[in-house]
Coordinates of C-alpha atoms in Angstrom, one line a residue:
M252 CA -46.1 79.2 -32.4
A253 CA -42.7 78.3 -33.5
S254 CA -42.7 75.2 -31.2
V255 CA -45.7 73.7 -33.1
P256 CA -43.9 73.2 -36.4
H257 CA -40.9 71.9 -34.5
Y258 CA -43.2 69.4 -32.7
F259 CA -44.7 68.1 -36.0
L260 CA -41.2 67.8 -37.4
L261 CA -40.2 65.5 -34.5
V262 CA -43.3 63.3 -35.0
L263 CA -42.5 62.9 -38.7
V264 CA -39.0 61.9 -38.0
F265 CA -40.2 59.4 -35.4
L266 CA -42.7 57.9 -37.8
D267 CA -40.2 57.8 -40.6
S268 CA -37.7 55.9 -38.5
H269 CA -40.4 53.2 -37.6
V270 CA -41.5 52.8 -41.1
A271 CA -37.9 52.3 -42.2
Q272 CA -37.5 49.4 -39.8
P273 CA -38.0 46.1 -41.6
S274 CA -40.7 43.8 -40.3
C275 CA -39.8 40.4 -38.8
L276 CA -41.1 37.1 -40.0
P277 CA -43.9 35.5 -38.0
G278 CA -42.5 33.3 -35.3
C279 CA -39.0 34.9 -35.6
A280 CA -37.1 37.4 -33.5
C281 CA -35.3 40.5 -34.8
S282 CA -32.7 42.5 -32.9
E283 CA -30.0 45.1 -33.2
E284 CA -26.5 43.8 -32.5
S285 CA -23.2 45.6 -32.6
F286 CA -22.5 44.4 -36.1
G287 CA -26.0 45.2 -37.4
R288 CA -29.6 43.9 -37.5
T289 CA -30.2 40.1 -36.8
L290 CA -33.0 37.7 -37.8
K291 CA -33.3 34.6 -35.7
C292 CA -35.8 31.8 -36.4
V293 CA -35.7 28.6 -34.3
S294 CA -38.0 25.6 -34.7
I295 CA -40.6 27.1 -37.1
S296 CA -42.2 25.6 -40.2
L297 CA -40.7 27.5 -43.2
G298 CA -40.4 24.9 -45.9
E299 CA -38.1 27.4 -47.7
I300 CA -36.3 30.6 -46.9
P301 CA -38.6 33.6 -47.7
R302 CA -37.6 35.6 -50.7
N303 CA -38.6 38.9 -49.3
L304 CA -36.0 39.2 -46.5
S305 CA -34.8 42.7 -45.9
E306 CA -31.4 43.7 -47.3
E307 CA -30.6 45.4 -44.0
F308 CA -30.0 42.1 -42.1
K309 CA -26.4 41.5 -41.3
Q310 CA -27.0 38.1 -39.7
V311 CA -29.6 35.5 -40.5
R312 CA -30.0 32.4 -38.2
I313 CA -32.6 29.8 -39.2
E314 CA -32.1 26.7 -37.1
H315 CA -34.0 23.5 -36.4
S316 CA -36.5 24.5 -39.1
P317 CA -37.2 22.4 -42.2
V318 CA -35.7 24.2 -45.1
F319 CA -34.5 21.2 -47.3
E320 CA -33.1 23.1 -50.2
L321 CA -31.2 26.3 -51.0
P322 CA -32.3 27.2 -54.6
R323 CA -30.9 29.8 -56.8
G324 CA -31.8 33.5 -56.1
F325 CA -33.0 33.2 -52.5
F326 CA -30.6 35.9 -51.3
I327 CA -31.0 38.2 -54.2
N328 CA -32.0 41.2 -51.9
M329 CA -29.4 40.6 -49.2
H330 CA -26.3 42.1 -50.5
T331 CA -25.0 43.2 -47.1
L332 CA -25.5 39.8 -45.3
E333 CA -22.3 38.8 -43.5
Y334 CA -23.4 35.8 -41.3
L335 CA -25.6 33.0 -42.4
W336 CA -26.4 30.1 -40.0
L337 CA -28.6 27.3 -41.3
N338 CA -27.9 24.6 -38.7
F339 CA -30.1 21.5 -38.3
D340 CA -32.5 22.4 -41.1
N341 CA -32.5 19.2 -43.1
V342 CA -30.8 20.9 -46.0
T343 CA -30.2 18.3 -48.6
V344 CA -29.4 20.2 -51.8
I345 CA -27.5 23.5 -52.5
H346 CA -28.0 24.9 -55.9
P347 CA -24.7 26.1 -57.6
G348 CA -26.1 29.6 -57.7
A349 CA -27.6 29.7 -54.3
L350 CA -24.9 32.0 -52.9
E351 CA -25.1 34.6 -55.6
H352 CA -25.4 38.2 -54.4
L353 CA -23.7 37.3 -51.1
S354 CA -20.4 39.1 -51.9
E355 CA -20.1 40.3 -48.3
L356 CA -20.6 36.9 -46.6
K357 CA -18.0 36.1 -44.0
E358 CA -19.4 33.1 -42.2
L359 CA -21.5 30.2 -43.4
R360 CA -22.6 27.5 -40.9
L361 CA -24.5 24.4 -42.2
E362 CA -24.0 22.0 -39.3
G363 CA -26.3 19.0 -38.8
N364 CA -27.9 18.9 -42.2
K365 CA -28.2 16.1 -44.8
L366 CA -25.7 17.3 -47.5
R367 CA -24.0 14.5 -49.4
S368 CA -22.1 16.9 -51.6
V369 CA -21.4 20.6 -51.9
P370 CA -21.2 22.7 -55.1
W371 CA -17.8 24.1 -54.4
T372 CA -17.9 26.4 -57.4
A373 CA -20.7 28.3 -55.7
F374 CA -18.1 29.9 -53.4
R375 CA -16.8 31.9 -56.3
A376 CA -19.6 34.4 -55.3
T377 CA -18.3 34.7 -51.7
P378 CA -14.7 35.9 -51.9
L379 CA -14.7 37.2 -48.3
L380 CA -15.8 33.9 -46.6
R381 CA -13.6 33.1 -43.7
I382 CA -15.6 30.4 -41.8
L383 CA -17.2 27.4 -43.4
D384 CA -18.8 24.9 -41.0
L385 CA -20.0 21.6 -42.6
K386 CA -19.8 19.2 -39.7
H387 CA -22.4 16.5 -39.0
N388 CA -23.4 16.1 -42.7
R389 CA -23.1 13.1 -45.1
I390 CA -20.4 14.4 -47.3
D391 CA -18.4 11.4 -48.7
A392 CA -16.0 13.0 -51.2
L393 CA -13.9 16.1 -51.7
P394 CA -12.6 17.1 -55.2
E395 CA -9.0 18.2 -55.4
L396 CA -10.0 21.8 -56.3
A397 CA -12.8 22.1 -53.7
L398 CA -11.1 25.0 -51.9
Q399 CA -9.7 27.0 -54.8
F400 CA -12.3 29.8 -54.6
L401 CA -12.2 30.1 -50.9
V402 CA -9.3 32.6 -51.0
N403 CA -9.8 34.0 -47.5
L404 CA -11.0 30.9 -45.7
T405 CA -9.2 30.3 -42.4
Y406 CA -11.6 27.9 -40.7
L407 CA -13.0 24.7 -42.3
D408 CA -14.9 22.0 -40.3
L409 CA -15.6 18.7 -42.1
S410 CA -15.8 16.5 -39.0
S411 CA -18.4 13.9 -38.5
N412 CA -19.1 13.3 -42.2
R413 CA -18.6 10.2 -44.3
L414 CA -15.2 10.9 -45.8
T415 CA -13.2 7.7 -46.4
V416 CA -10.5 8.7 -48.9
V417 CA -9.3 12.3 -49.6
S418 CA -6.4 13.5 -51.6
K419 CA -3.8 15.7 -49.9
N420 CA -4.0 18.0 -52.9
V421 CA -7.3 19.3 -51.6
F422 CA -5.4 21.1 -48.8
L423 CA -2.3 21.8 -50.8
N424 CA -4.6 23.8 -53.1
W425 CA -6.0 25.7 -50.2
P426 CA -5.2 29.4 -51.1
A427 CA -4.3 30.3 -47.5
Y428 CA -1.9 27.3 -47.3
Q429 CA -0.3 28.2 -50.6
K430 CA 0.3 31.8 -49.4
H431 CA 2.1 30.4 -46.3
R432 CA 4.3 28.1 -48.5
Q433 CA 5.1 30.9 -50.9
S434 CA 6.0 33.4 -48.2
G435 CA 8.0 31.0 -46.1
H436 CA 7.4 33.1 -43.0
E437 CA 4.7 32.3 -40.4
A438 CA 4.7 35.9 -39.3
E439 CA 3.2 37.0 -42.6
I440 CA 0.1 34.9 -42.0
L441 CA -2.3 37.2 -40.2
S442 CA -4.3 34.3 -38.6
S443 CA -4.1 30.5 -38.2
M444 CA -5.8 28.1 -40.5
V445 CA -8.0 25.8 -38.5
L446 CA -9.0 22.4 -40.0
A447 CA -11.3 19.8 -38.5
L448 CA -11.3 16.3 -40.0
H449 CA -12.0 14.0 -37.1
D450 CA -14.8 11.5 -36.7
N451 CA -14.8 10.4 -40.4
P452 CA -14.7 6.7 -41.4
W453 CA -11.2 6.9 -42.9
L454 CA -10.1 4.0 -45.0
C455 CA -6.4 3.7 -44.5
D456 CA -5.1 2.1 -47.6
C457 CA -2.7 3.3 -50.3
R458 CA -5.2 5.9 -51.5
L459 CA -5.0 7.8 -48.2
R460 CA -1.2 7.7 -48.1
G461 CA -0.8 11.3 -49.3
L462 CA -3.3 12.7 -46.7
V463 CA -1.6 10.7 -43.9
Q464 CA 1.7 12.2 -44.8
F465 CA 0.2 15.7 -45.0
I466 CA -1.3 15.3 -41.5
K467 CA 2.0 14.1 -40.1
S468 CA 3.8 17.1 -41.5
I469 CA 1.3 19.8 -40.4
S470 CA 2.7 22.6 -38.4
L471 CA 1.8 26.2 -37.6
P472 CA -0.1 28.1 -38.7
V473 CA -2.2 25.1 -39.7
I474 CA -4.1 23.8 -36.6
L475 CA -6.1 20.6 -36.4
V476 CA -9.0 20.8 -34.1
N477 CA -8.5 17.1 -33.2
P478 CA -5.0 15.8 -34.2
H479 CA -5.9 12.2 -33.3
L480 CA -7.4 11.1 -36.6
M481 CA -8.2 7.4 -36.6
C482 CA -8.5 4.7 -39.3
R483 CA -11.8 3.0 -39.5
G484 CA -10.7 0.4 -42.0
P485 CA -9.5 -1.9 -43.5
L486 CA -9.4 -4.7 -41.0
F487 CA -5.7 -4.7 -40.5
K488 CA -5.6 -0.9 -39.9
A489 CA -8.8 -0.3 -38.0
G490 CA -8.2 1.6 -34.7
Q491 CA -4.7 2.9 -35.7
L492 CA -4.0 6.6 -35.5
F493 CA -2.7 8.5 -38.6
H494 CA 0.6 9.2 -36.8
E495 CA 1.1 5.4 -36.1
T496 CA 0.2 3.9 -39.5
E497 CA 2.5 3.4 -42.5
L498 CA 0.8 3.0 -45.9
S499 CA 2.3 1.5 -49.0
V500 CA 1.9 2.7 -52.6
C501 CA -1.0 1.5 -54.7
T502 CA -0.4 -1.6 -56.9
K503 CA -2.3 -3.5 -59.6
P504 CA -3.6 -7.0 -58.5
Q505 CA -1.2 -9.8 -58.9
I506 CA -3.2 -13.0 -59.1
S507 CA -2.2 -16.7 -58.8
T508 CA -3.8 -20.1 -58.2
P509 CA -2.4 -23.3 -56.5
S510 CA -3.6 -25.4 -59.5
A511 CA -4.6 -24.3 -63.0
N512 CA -5.9 -27.8 -63.9
V513 CA -8.3 -29.6 -61.6
S514 CA -9.8 -33.1 -62.1
V515 CA -12.6 -34.7 -60.1
Q516 CA -15.1 -37.4 -60.5
V517 CA -18.9 -36.9 -60.8
G518 CA -20.4 -36.3 -57.4
Q519 CA -17.3 -35.1 -55.7
N520 CA -17.0 -31.8 -54.0
V521 CA -14.3 -29.4 -55.4
T522 CA -13.0 -26.0 -54.3
L523 CA -11.3 -23.7 -56.8
R524 CA -8.9 -21.1 -55.3
C525 CA -7.2 -17.9 -56.4
L526 CA -5.0 -15.5 -54.4
A527 CA -4.8 -11.8 -55.3
Q528 CA -2.2 -9.4 -53.9
A529 CA -3.0 -5.7 -54.4
S530 CA -3.3 -2.4 -52.7
P531 CA -6.1 -1.2 -52.3
S532 CA -7.8 -4.6 -51.6
P533 CA -9.3 -5.9 -54.9
T534 CA -12.8 -7.0 -55.7
I535 CA -12.7 -10.6 -56.8
A536 CA -15.4 -12.1 -59.2
W537 CA -15.7 -15.6 -60.8
T538 CA -17.1 -16.2 -64.3
Y539 CA -17.8 -19.6 -65.8
P540 CA -20.1 -20.9 -68.6
L541 CA -23.2 -21.8 -66.6
S542 CA -23.0 -19.0 -64.0
T543 CA -26.6 -18.0 -64.7
W544 CA -28.0 -21.5 -63.8
R545 CA -25.3 -22.9 -61.5
E546 CA -24.7 -20.5 -58.6
F547 CA -21.9 -21.5 -56.2
D548 CA -20.8 -20.1 -52.9
V549 CA -17.8 -17.9 -52.9
L550 CA -15.7 -17.5 -49.7
T551 CA -13.4 -14.6 -49.3
S552 CA -10.7 -14.2 -46.7
F553 CA -7.7 -12.0 -46.0
T554 CA -4.4 -13.9 -45.5
A555 CA -2.3 -10.8 -45.2
E556 CA -2.7 -7.0 -45.3
D557 CA -2.5 -6.9 -49.1
A558 CA -3.5 -10.5 -49.9
T559 CA -7.1 -11.7 -50.6
L560 CA -8.0 -15.4 -51.0
S561 CA -11.2 -16.3 -52.9
E562 CA -12.6 -19.8 -53.0
L563 CA -15.4 -21.1 -55.3
V564 CA -17.1 -24.1 -53.7
I565 CA -18.7 -26.6 -56.1
P566 CA -20.7 -29.3 -54.3
A567 CA -21.3 -32.6 -56.0
A568 CA -19.7 -31.8 -59.3
H569 CA -21.7 -32.7 -62.5
L570 CA -20.5 -33.3 -66.0
V571 CA -22.1 -30.0 -66.9
D572 CA -19.7 -28.2 -64.6
R573 CA -16.6 -28.9 -66.6
G574 CA -14.9 -26.0 -68.4
N575 CA -12.8 -22.9 -67.7
Y576 CA -13.4 -20.9 -64.5
T577 CA -12.0 -17.3 -64.6
C578 CA -11.0 -15.6 -61.4
M579 CA -10.9 -11.8 -61.9
A580 CA -9.4 -9.4 -59.4
S581 CA -9.7 -5.6 -59.9
N582 CA -9.1 -2.4 -58.0
S583 CA -8.7 1.3 -58.8
I584 CA -5.3 0.6 -60.4
G585 CA -6.1 -2.2 -62.7
M586 CA -7.3 -5.8 -63.2
S587 CA -5.8 -9.3 -63.5
T588 CA -7.2 -12.7 -64.3
V589 CA -6.3 -16.3 -64.0
V590 CA -8.1 -19.3 -65.6
I591 CA -8.6 -22.6 -63.9
S592 CA -9.6 -25.6 -66.0
L593 CA -12.0 -28.0 -64.3
R594 CA -12.3 -31.6 -65.7
V595 CA -15.2 -33.7 -64.4
Q596 CA -14.8 -37.4 -65.1
P597 CA -17.8 -39.7 -65.3
A598 CA -18.4 -42.3 -62.6
Q599 CA -17.0 -45.7 -63.3
A600 CA -19.8 -47.7 -61.8
L601 CA -22.2 -49.4 -64.2
L602 CA -25.9 -48.7 -64.2
A603 CA -28.1 -51.1 -62.2
P604 CA -29.9 -53.7 -64.4
R605 CA -33.3 -52.6 -63.1
S606 CA -32.8 -48.9 -63.7
V607 CA -35.7 -47.3 -65.5
F608 CA -33.5 -44.5 -66.8
S609 CA -31.5 -44.6 -69.9
P610 CA -27.8 -43.6 -69.8
S611 CA -28.5 -40.2 -71.4
E612 CA -31.3 -39.6 -68.9
S613 CA -29.2 -40.4 -65.8
S614 CA -26.2 -38.3 -66.9
A615 CA -28.2 -35.3 -68.0
Y616 CA -28.3 -32.1 -66.0
V617 CA -31.8 -30.6 -65.6
D618 CA -32.6 -27.3 -63.8
L619 CA -36.3 -26.3 -63.5
R620 CA -37.4 -23.0 -61.9
V621 CA -40.1 -20.4 -61.7
V622 CA -38.8 -17.2 -63.3
K623 CA -41.8 -15.0 -63.6
Q624 CA -45.3 -14.4 -62.2
T625 CA -48.4 -13.4 -64.1
V626 CA -51.8 -12.4 -62.8
H627 CA -53.1 -15.9 -62.9
G628 CA -50.1 -18.1 -63.4
I629 CA -46.4 -18.6 -63.6
L630 CA -43.7 -18.9 -66.2
L631 CA -41.4 -21.9 -66.0
E632 CA -37.9 -22.0 -67.5
W633 CA -35.5 -24.9 -67.6
F634 CA -31.9 -25.6 -68.6
V635 CA -30.9 -29.1 -69.8
A636 CA -27.4 -30.4 -70.6
A637 CA -27.6 -33.8 -72.2
D638 CA -25.6 -36.0 -74.6
T639 CA -28.4 -35.7 -77.2
P640 CA -29.2 -32.0 -77.8
E641 CA -32.4 -32.7 -79.9
T642 CA -34.4 -33.9 -76.9
W643 CA -38.1 -33.7 -76.3
F644 CA -39.2 -32.7 -72.8
T645 CA -42.3 -33.8 -70.8
L646 CA -43.9 -31.6 -68.1
Y647 CA -46.1 -33.3 -65.5
I648 CA -48.5 -30.9 -63.9
A649 CA -50.5 -32.1 -60.9
S650 CA -52.6 -30.4 -58.2
D651 CA -54.5 -31.6 -55.2
E652 CA -57.8 -30.3 -56.8
A653 CA -57.5 -32.4 -59.9
F654 CA -58.0 -36.1 -60.2
R655 CA -55.7 -36.5 -63.2
K656 CA -52.3 -35.2 -64.0
K657 CA -51.7 -32.9 -67.0
V658 CA -48.9 -34.0 -69.3
V659 CA -47.3 -31.5 -71.7
H660 CA -44.8 -32.6 -74.4
V661 CA -42.4 -29.9 -75.5
G662 CA -40.3 -30.0 -78.6
P663 CA -36.5 -29.5 -78.9
G664 CA -35.2 -26.0 -78.6
I665 CA -37.9 -24.8 -76.3
N666 CA -37.1 -24.0 -72.6
T667 CA -40.1 -22.1 -71.3
Y668 CA -43.7 -22.8 -70.6
T669 CA -46.5 -20.7 -69.1
V670 CA -48.9 -22.3 -66.6
D671 CA -52.1 -20.3 -66.5
D672 CA -55.4 -20.4 -64.5
L673 CA -53.9 -21.4 -61.2
L674 CA -56.5 -21.9 -58.5
P675 CA -56.3 -20.2 -55.1
G676 CA -55.4 -22.3 -52.0
T677 CA -54.1 -25.2 -54.2
K678 CA -51.0 -27.2 -54.1
Y679 CA -49.2 -27.8 -57.4
E680 CA -46.3 -30.0 -58.4
I681 CA -44.7 -29.6 -61.8
C682 CA -41.9 -32.0 -62.9
L683 CA -39.7 -32.1 -66.0
S684 CA -38.2 -35.2 -67.6
L685 CA -36.4 -35.9 -70.8
G686 CA -38.4 -37.7 -73.6
G687 CA -41.1 -39.9 -72.1
Q688 CA -39.2 -40.9 -69.0
P689 CA -41.0 -40.6 -65.6
P690 CA -39.9 -37.5 -63.6
R691 CA -36.8 -37.9 -61.4
Q692 CA -36.3 -36.6 -57.9
G693 CA -34.9 -33.1 -57.8
R694 CA -36.5 -32.0 -61.1
C695 CA -39.7 -30.6 -59.7
V696 CA -41.1 -27.4 -58.4
V697 CA -43.8 -27.7 -55.7
F698 CA -45.8 -24.7 -54.7
V699 CA -49.0 -23.8 -52.9
T700 CA -51.1 -20.8 -54.0
G701 CA -52.4 -18.7 -51.2
R702 CA -56.0 -17.7 -50.6
D703 CA -57.3 -15.1 -53.0
D704 CA -58.4 -12.6 -50.4
G705 CA -55.5 -10.2 -50.2
G706 CA -55.5 -8.6 -53.6
L707 CA -52.3 -7.7 -55.5
E708 CA -51.2 -5.3 -52.8
G709 CA -51.3 -8.1 -50.3
R710 CA -49.3 -10.4 -52.5
E711 CA -46.5 -7.9 -52.9
R712 CA -45.8 -8.0 -49.2
L713 CA -45.0 -11.7 -49.5
L714 CA -42.2 -11.4 -52.0
H715 CA -39.6 -13.1 -49.9
T716 CA -37.9 -16.5 -49.6
T717 CA -37.8 -18.6 -46.5
V718 CA -36.7 -22.2 -46.2
I719 CA -39.4 -24.3 -44.5
L720 CA -38.6 -28.0 -44.2
C721 CA -37.7 -29.1 -47.8
A722 CA -39.4 -26.1 -49.4
V723 CA -38.9 -22.4 -50.3
L724 CA -41.7 -19.9 -49.7
L725 CA -42.2 -17.9 -52.9
A726 CA -44.7 -15.4 -54.0
V727 CA -47.1 -16.6 -56.7
P728 CA -50.2 -14.8 -58.0
V729 CA -53.7 -16.1 -57.2
G730 CA -53.0 -15.7 -53.5
A731 CA -50.2 -15.0 -51.2
Y732 CA -47.5 -17.7 -51.2
A733 CA -46.0 -20.8 -52.9
W734 CA -43.6 -23.5 -51.8
A735 CA -41.0 -24.5 -54.4
A736 CA -39.1 -27.7 -53.6
Q737 CA -35.4 -27.5 -53.7
A738 CA -33.5 -29.8 -56.1
P739 CA -31.2 -31.6 -53.6
C740 CA -34.0 -32.2 -51.1
S741 CA -36.3 -35.2 -50.9
C742 CA -39.7 -34.5 -49.5
R743 CA -41.3 -38.0 -50.1
G744 CA -40.5 -39.4 -46.7
W745 CA -41.4 -36.2 -44.9
G746 CA -44.6 -35.9 -46.9
Q747 CA -45.7 -39.4 -45.9
R748 CA -45.2 -38.5 -42.3
W749 CA -46.6 -35.0 -42.1
C750 CA -49.1 -34.6 -44.9
L751 CA -52.6 -33.9 -43.9
H752 CA -55.4 -36.0 -45.4
R753 CA -57.3 -34.3 -48.2
R754 CA -60.5 -35.5 -49.8
K755 CA -59.1 -35.1 -53.3
A756 CA -55.7 -36.5 -52.6
P757 CA -56.3 -40.0 -51.5
R758 CA -52.6 -41.0 -51.7
C759 CA -51.7 -38.6 -49.0
P760 CA -52.4 -40.3 -45.6
Q761 CA -53.4 -38.7 -42.3
A762 CA -50.5 -37.2 -40.5
V763 CA -49.6 -38.6 -37.1
P764 CA -46.9 -36.4 -35.5
E765 CA -44.4 -38.1 -33.3
H766 CA -44.1 -35.0 -31.1
R767 CA -47.2 -33.0 -30.3
D768 CA -45.2 -29.9 -29.6
D769 CA -43.5 -29.9 -33.0
P770 CA -43.6 -26.3 -34.4
Y771 CA -44.4 -27.5 -37.9
R772 CA -47.5 -29.7 -37.1
D773 CA -49.9 -27.1 -38.5
H774 CA -48.2 -27.0 -42.0
T775 CA -49.6 -28.9 -44.9
A776 CA -46.9 -31.2 -46.3
V777 CA -45.7 -31.0 -49.9
C778 CA -46.8 -34.5 -50.9
E779 CA -45.9 -36.4 -54.0
D780 CA -49.0 -37.8 -55.7
G781 CA -47.4 -40.6 -57.6
L782 CA -44.9 -38.3 -59.3
G783 CA -41.7 -39.7 -57.8
P784 CA -39.2 -42.1 -59.3
G785 CA -41.6 -44.9 -58.8
G786 CA -44.5 -43.1 -60.6
A787 CA -45.8 -44.8 -63.8
E788 CA -45.5 -43.2 -67.2
P789 CA -48.7 -41.4 -67.9
E790 CA -51.2 -42.7 -70.3
G791 CA -54.2 -41.2 -72.0
D792 CA -55.5 -39.3 -74.9
E793 CA -53.3 -36.5 -76.1
Q794 CA -54.3 -33.2 -77.6
R795 CA -52.3 -30.4 -79.1
A796 CA -51.3 -27.6 -76.7
G797 CA -52.8 -25.0 -79.1
E798 CA -56.3 -26.4 -78.3
G799 CA -56.1 -26.3 -74.5
D800 CA -52.9 -24.4 -73.6
D801 CA -51.5 -21.1 -74.8
H802 CA -47.8 -21.9 -75.2
R803 CA -46.0 -19.2 -77.2
G804 CA -43.3 -20.0 -79.7
G805 CA -43.0 -23.8 -79.2
L806 CA -44.1 -27.2 -80.3
A807 CA -46.0 -28.8 -77.4
W808 CA -49.1 -30.9 -76.8
T809 CA -50.8 -32.0 -73.6
S810 CA -52.6 -35.1 -72.3
S811 CA -54.4 -35.9 -69.1
P812 CA -54.0 -39.5 -68.0

């Protein structure tokens, strides 16, 4: 009978031991290793690490599973965890308190995630951490005190990230390295310090000078996994090894120009130049009075390792282009500027006797553009530089669906006008002139509204610019696209050749292509309907814009000849 109680005692002990074993997560595997119990989850859908993991786990491996984030408090019950592997889990964010309660953690591996930065102060909670693997992430910066709380760290892998410039102080502040320097004896270091920095896009300019010197001076017990660190940029250093390159100290830009005073005649091309010498290479920008309206090409080239040449190209200089042009060079050390004075002299030739334009009209600069779209229209804006500032303006609005042109007279001081109620599938041409003069070539915008069958969502997909024969494809409401004529381009001759005949545009003849295989034969030409330099000044009854047009904040009236 004594054996019966003994038998029940064994059963109770057996059941108690099984109840004490923590259950595994669905889809994961649990095992007993020499160092303790292990949880391994590979390629499962977690979304986040479960909060109810057992505190008896010594190692947790969750790999190739979408985790995305390590928030605060996830490891609150895992005080004994020593090995945490979260490789290839798409981890993007680590909360500064995510590692709290992991005081026994010795190894943290986060390979192949999407980390752009690491909260280095979080390692204050892991004083025993020896191995930190961060390779194949997107880390692009390291603060100088990044390693200050990793007092026992002996292995750091930052390879295959996006590091370009790192201070040598990051590693001089490494507690294990400081111990070695203070002791002065390699024998007192119990283990080597392994560092991996290869396969980063290192930018070898003056800012990396300290790190390059540190790498050159590395000796035991510090070991580089790959000692052949290579420069990715700038151009003069690309492909060089750290051990081969010599970097200069950083300097503020020193800027100069071949000529501080430039004079040209109207219509001539002119190029303004400035040369900046600095390390690191400076960023060069130009400022001038009409930079908002007059955008010029800027060419940048490197004449030497620390010398950058910037050229501002002004084609066909106008009187409005005269003034001071400032070339500004800046880098992380400082900024320098140089001012170039441009003088544009008027042409000496006299006006032709038959010219229909007054001297003020021919010398004025006019820029007309579409600046905004509305649900059923567009907003026009113009800039005019003329000898007489108190100038009236005239807008000529024509379409291929209207028999008569609409004329809008705008008072001085106004530079915007809204064109509403645009029709779908219609070509419009809007020209601007000074006073009552006929519109001149290059002062017009020409656009074609698309068919109204795509809705607003369909129109959004066509917000792009593409040059097509004398025209720019723009997005305009009431359809899908619009052609806006470029100022220096003349479309009259091309329109007469290619424009298709329309019933309500009798001045636009049938197109007869010279080549049947021309790729543009199916396009409707942007035709001028008597609005060119030869067009007559409009006549007809005028009415105030307030009665027929809604023009905000300006004095304007319209007429339809």
